[in-house]
Structure formats: structure tokens, C-alpha cells
Tab-separated table of C-alpha atoms in Angstrom:
chain	number	residue	atom	x	y	z
K	1	MET	CA	36.796	10.717	15.133
K	2	THR	CA	34.496	12.302	12.466
K	3	GLU	CA	31.774	10.484	11.613
K	4	THR	CA	30.993	9.412	7.828
K	5	PRO	CA	27.846	10.598	5.427
K	6	ALA	CA	26.780	6.930	5.721
K	7	GLN	CA	27.677	6.327	9.400
K	8	ALA	CA	25.241	9.609	10.361
K	9	GLY	CA	22.199	8.110	7.699
K	10	GLU	CA	22.372	4.341	9.686
K	11	ARG	CA	21.367	6.398	12.829
K	12	GLU	CA	18.715	8.422	11.211
K	13	ASN	CA	15.316	7.075	11.132
K	14	VAL	CA	12.933	8.206	8.896
K	15	TYR	CA	8.996	7.402	7.577
K	16	ALA	CA	7.775	5.820	4.673
K	17	ASP	CA	4.259	6.712	4.509
K	18	MET	CA	2.382	4.246	2.389
K	19	TRP	CA	-0.550	4.556	0.532
K	20	PHE	CA	-2.312	1.112	-0.373
K	21	ASP	CA	-5.349	-0.511	-1.665
K	22	PRO	CA	-5.964	-3.965	-0.070
K	23	ALA	CA	-6.889	-5.199	-3.015
K	24	CYS	CA	-3.940	-4.786	-5.061
K	25	PRO	CA	-1.468	-7.972	-5.376
K	26	TRP	CA	1.412	-5.404	-6.732
K	27	ALA	CA	0.724	-3.280	-3.421
K	28	TRP	CA	0.904	-5.996	-1.351
K	29	ILE	CA	4.290	-7.030	-2.447
K	30	THR	CA	5.893	-3.552	-2.091
K	31	SER	CA	4.394	-3.210	1.286
K	32	ARG	CA	6.149	-6.620	2.186
K	33	TRP	CA	9.357	-5.058	0.838
K	34	LEU	CA	8.954	-2.331	2.949
K	35	LEU	CA	8.278	-4.232	6.101
K	36	GLU	CA	11.660	-6.069	4.990
K	37	VAL	CA	13.380	-2.831	4.900
K	38	GLU	CA	12.134	-1.823	8.391
K	39	LYS	CA	14.837	-5.047	9.303
K	40	VAL	CA	17.759	-3.827	7.642
K	41	ARG	CA	17.468	0.177	7.311
K	42	PRO	CA	16.322	2.648	9.969
K	43	VAL	CA	12.953	3.474	8.404
K	44	THR	CA	9.309	3.065	9.896
K	45	VAL	CA	6.793	2.259	8.213
K	46	ARG	CA	2.981	4.525	8.192
K	47	TRP	CA	0.355	3.358	6.963
K	48	HIS	CA	-2.890	4.876	4.644
K	49	VAL	CA	-5.182	4.388	2.298
K	50	MET	CA	-6.088	4.870	-1.002
K	51	SER	CA	-8.353	3.678	-3.622
K	52	LEU	CA	-8.455	1.571	-6.822
K	53	SER	CA	-11.936	2.046	-7.470
K	54	VAL	CA	-11.810	5.929	-6.764
K	55	LEU	CA	-9.066	6.455	-9.161
K	56	ASN	CA	-10.575	4.771	-12.006
K	57	GLU	CA	-14.100	6.313	-11.971
K	58	GLY	CA	-15.509	7.261	-14.742
K	59	ARG	CA	-13.604	5.364	-16.961
K	60	ASP	CA	-14.023	3.123	-19.622
K	61	LEU	CA	-12.620	-0.230	-18.392
K	62	PRO	CA	-12.924	-4.013	-19.251
K	63	GLU	CA	-16.082	-5.885	-17.832
K	64	ASP	CA	-13.640	-7.900	-15.571
K	65	TYR	CA	-11.631	-4.992	-14.074
K	66	ARG	CA	-14.787	-3.254	-13.821
K	67	TRP	CA	-16.298	-6.026	-11.629
K	68	PHE	CA	-13.023	-6.364	-9.842
K	69	LEU	CA	-13.548	-2.691	-9.074
K	70	ASP	CA	-17.077	-2.643	-7.586
K	71	ARG	CA	-15.937	-4.962	-5.284
K	72	ALA	CA	-12.758	-3.347	-3.731
K	73	TRP	CA	-14.585	-0.676	-1.773
K	74	GLY	CA	-15.377	-2.951	0.884
K	75	ALA	CA	-11.610	-3.510	2.505
K	76	VAL	CA	-11.280	0.344	1.921
K	77	ARG	CA	-14.023	1.636	3.305
K	78	VAL	CA	-13.104	-0.773	6.564
K	79	CYS	CA	-9.848	0.318	6.629
K	80	VAL	CA	-11.250	4.112	6.803
K	81	ALA	CA	-13.559	2.852	9.454
K	82	ALA	CA	-11.244	1.265	11.829
K	83	GLU	CA	-8.356	4.008	11.240
K	84	GLN	CA	-11.777	6.713	12.441
K	85	ARG	CA	-12.491	4.300	15.827
K	86	PHE	CA	-8.950	3.299	16.800
K	87	GLY	CA	-6.162	5.231	15.118
K	88	PRO	CA	-4.422	4.767	12.469
K	89	GLU	CA	-1.817	2.839	14.001
K	90	VAL	CA	-4.614	-0.225	13.672
K	91	LEU	CA	-3.730	0.239	9.428
K	92	GLY	CA	-0.596	-2.103	9.752
K	93	ALA	CA	-2.231	-5.113	10.964
K	94	LEU	CA	-5.589	-4.868	9.552
K	95	TYR	CA	-3.340	-4.511	5.903
K	96	THR	CA	-1.903	-7.275	6.822
K	97	ALA	CA	-4.365	-9.487	7.986
K	98	LEU	CA	-6.494	-8.261	5.044
K	99	GLY	CA	-3.597	-8.924	2.487
K	100	THR	CA	-2.477	-12.333	3.844
K	101	ARG	CA	-6.404	-13.513	2.893
K	102	TYR	CA	-6.687	-11.937	-0.163
K	103	HIS	CA	-3.717	-12.319	-1.802
K	104	ASP	CA	-1.569	-15.182	0.156
K	105	ARG	CA	-4.512	-17.583	0.408
K	106	ASP	CA	-6.578	-16.470	-2.196
K	107	GLU	CA	-10.072	-16.087	-0.161
K	108	ALA	CA	-12.566	-14.080	-1.884
K	109	LYS	CA	-12.807	-10.107	-1.508
K	110	ASP	CA	-15.968	-10.211	0.249
K	111	THR	CA	-17.361	-9.213	3.915
K	112	ASP	CA	-17.212	-12.926	5.468
K	113	THR	CA	-13.238	-12.679	4.078
K	114	VAL	CA	-13.069	-8.808	5.739
K	115	ARG	CA	-14.735	-9.921	8.894
K	116	GLY	CA	-12.458	-12.802	9.138
K	117	ALA	CA	-9.316	-10.154	8.774
K	118	LEU	CA	-10.828	-7.818	11.496
K	119	ILE	CA	-10.638	-11.337	13.611
K	120	ASP	CA	-7.030	-11.755	12.993
K	121	ALA	CA	-6.212	-7.659	13.860
K	122	GLY	CA	-7.875	-7.995	17.189
K	123	LEU	CA	-10.631	-5.128	16.001
K	124	PRO	CA	-14.050	-5.538	16.161
K	125	GLU	CA	-15.977	-7.760	13.588
K	126	ASP	CA	-19.277	-4.892	13.664
K	127	LEU	CA	-16.609	-2.995	11.599
K	128	ALA	CA	-17.184	-4.987	8.300
K	129	GLU	CA	-20.547	-3.514	8.267
K	130	ALA	CA	-18.669	0.061	6.900
K	131	ALA	CA	-17.889	-2.303	3.345
K	132	ASP	CA	-21.242	-1.796	2.086
K	133	SER	CA	-21.779	2.035	3.721
K	134	THR	CA	-20.835	5.204	1.366
K	135	ALA	CA	-20.668	6.460	5.447
K	136	TYR	CA	-16.777	6.415	5.414
K	137	ASP	CA	-16.449	7.760	1.443
K	138	GLU	CA	-15.473	10.987	1.960
K	139	ALA	CA	-12.609	10.171	4.270
K	140	LEU	CA	-11.711	7.710	1.777
K	141	ARG	CA	-11.379	10.287	-1.097
K	142	ALA	CA	-9.332	12.363	0.911
K	143	SER	CA	-6.841	10.037	1.424
K	144	HIS	CA	-6.899	8.963	-1.314
K	145	GLY	CA	-6.469	12.724	-2.841
K	146	GLU	CA	-3.799	13.095	-0.538
K	147	ALA	CA	-1.462	10.381	-2.628
K	148	MET	CA	-2.335	12.039	-5.902
K	149	LYS	CA	-1.268	15.045	-4.608
K	150	LEU	CA	2.055	14.074	-3.971
K	151	VAL	CA	2.281	12.028	-7.499
K	152	GLY	CA	-0.530	12.986	-10.109
K	153	GLU	CA	-3.444	11.364	-11.367
K	154	ASP	CA	-1.666	8.987	-13.959
K	155	VAL	CA	-0.324	6.599	-11.339
K	156	GLY	CA	-1.742	3.478	-9.034
K	157	THR	CA	-1.481	2.005	-5.672
K	158	PRO	CA	1.232	1.550	-4.136
K	159	VAL	CA	2.575	5.039	-3.257
K	160	ILE	CA	5.427	5.915	-1.537
K	161	GLN	CA	6.557	9.276	0.193
K	162	VAL	CA	10.015	9.609	2.103
K	163	GLU	CA	10.879	12.956	3.600
K	164	ASP	CA	9.919	15.542	1.019
K	165	VAL	CA	10.419	12.715	-1.768
K	166	ALA	CA	7.150	11.071	-3.425
K	167	PHE	CA	6.727	8.080	-5.607
K	168	PHE	CA	4.474	5.062	-7.513
K	169	GLY	CA	5.798	1.731	-6.573
K	170	PRO	CA	8.163	0.412	-6.683
K	171	VAL	CA	6.400	-2.674	-8.890
K	172	VAL	CA	8.695	-6.009	-8.183
K	173	SER	CA	7.902	-9.283	-8.065
K	174	PRO	CA	9.172	-11.387	-5.775
K	175	ILE	CA	9.508	-9.442	-2.942
K	176	PRO	CA	13.226	-8.548	-2.029
K	177	ARG	CA	14.308	-10.009	1.187
K	178	GLY	CA	16.848	-8.779	3.324
K	179	GLU	CA	20.037	-6.581	2.078
K	180	ALA	CA	18.310	-7.194	-1.070
K	181	ALA	CA	15.011	-5.053	0.094
K	182	GLY	CA	17.686	-2.990	1.774
K	183	LYS	CA	19.525	-2.246	-1.594
K	184	LEU	CA	16.279	-1.941	-3.753
K	185	TRP	CA	15.304	0.761	-0.843
K	186	ASP	CA	18.591	2.750	-1.145
K	187	GLY	CA	18.330	3.026	-4.783
K	188	VAL	CA	14.697	3.956	-5.037
K	189	ARG	CA	15.594	6.496	-2.786
K	190	LEU	CA	18.643	8.027	-4.886
K	191	VAL	CA	16.964	7.839	-7.859
K	192	ALA	CA	13.159	9.390	-6.821
K	193	GLY	CA	15.320	12.023	-5.191
K	194	THR	CA	17.062	13.120	-8.083
K	195	ASP	CA	15.636	16.603	-9.414
K	196	GLY	CA	13.794	15.591	-12.743
K	197	PHE	CA	13.310	12.484	-12.293
K	198	PHE	CA	9.971	10.984	-13.652
K	199	GLU	CA	10.082	7.430	-14.664
K	200	LEU	CA	11.309	4.482	-15.475
K	201	LYS	CA	9.462	1.222	-16.307
K	202	ARG	CA	9.621	-1.732	-18.329
K	203	THR	CA	7.163	-4.519	-19.404
K	204	ARG	CA	6.028	-6.797	-16.327
K	205	THR	CA	7.233	-10.533	-17.510
K	206	ARG	CA	5.530	-12.357	-14.469
K	207	SER	CA	3.038	-12.350	-12.232
K	208	PRO	CA	2.899	-11.136	-8.700
K	209	ILE	CA	4.657	-13.660	-6.126
K	210	PHE	CA	3.983	-13.414	-2.539
K	211	ASP	CA	6.257	-16.571	-1.252
């Protein structure tokens, strides 16, 4: 019996590469959605770092958002330092630890929280020293630049690439679970993979919901 395209697709594993900044609550929701997608679709997520601080350099921004960006450097620097020392495989656990503390527990975005996240992820505490160092900024900018090359400069985090298609988002709240996550994945891939498709958007009417 000849197998259908749908059946063939069920066997075909694909990689979803996601670029994240741990400080972004919307990226956090997207990342948790992707982990749900892994459960119901043949998808493996690979993690990469990008930076809202780098993205917004030189822009005229409100004082409160500038304050937020000044404090967002630390976590992404630590992520890059961990990746360089132990490989990209550690980024998923570290991101989960940081995001859980930042967003689910609403802990301060400071070095103490980063140090706690490193412990949660089974990584050495001394990596927290990278938060206040510029030594990893070149590598951080390079990783951020990879994402921007895929989607352009007028977007933020998250950026996702699946095979030869890349896009910003999706921006969604709350986190889709189970088969709802899979259906959103199917739809996003269909829309983003349409030749000439660029944007679909509406005004956000709710805050990030992390449950």
C-alpha cells in the first residue's frame, strides 16, 4: 500500500531552531509551546541566543524599557559563556531554568537569579561572572546576527527557523498545549512557508500568561 504524504510526514523529523532572549516573556511562551510541539509532532528544538539589548542599541526608547534592556545583558552573556564551555546542548536546560525564575516565579533579573538558574541547570556557578563581562559580546552579537539575517531587522525575539523557512513569533498567550500546540505548529509552518507571505498581526489584548 502506498503511504500518503501525511503518513510520510509523521515519520519525518525536523529541527526547529529558536533564537531567544531569556528576559522576553513572549519568547518564553513561544519556547514552552515548542516543547509542547515536540510531544505531538516529529520536531526537535535547538536553542540559540539573541539579544533585545543588541537589537535596540542606539534607539530612542522610553526610560523604563531602557532600564530593562540594561539589565538584560547579563543572562544572554551567561548563556553564551555556557554554550562556549559546554556546547549548545546545555542551552535548553539553562533557558528553562532562567525563564522559570524570571517569568513563572517573577524573580529579579540580577546575578543572584542567574546564579540560581545555573545551579538548577547543573552548570557551574562561576559562569555567572560572565554577566558583567564584555568578553562574550562578540559571540553574542554573532549569534544575534544569524537570527537577523534570517528575518530582517524590524522584528524581535523569538525567531524560529524550520528547514528553509524562518519567521518571527508566533506571539501567543497562553501557552497552547497538546494537540492545540500541534495544530498551531501546522498552521504556522503552512503560512510562513507560503511564497511572498510577510506578515499577519493584530493588537495584543492580553498580557503574557505562563500557566
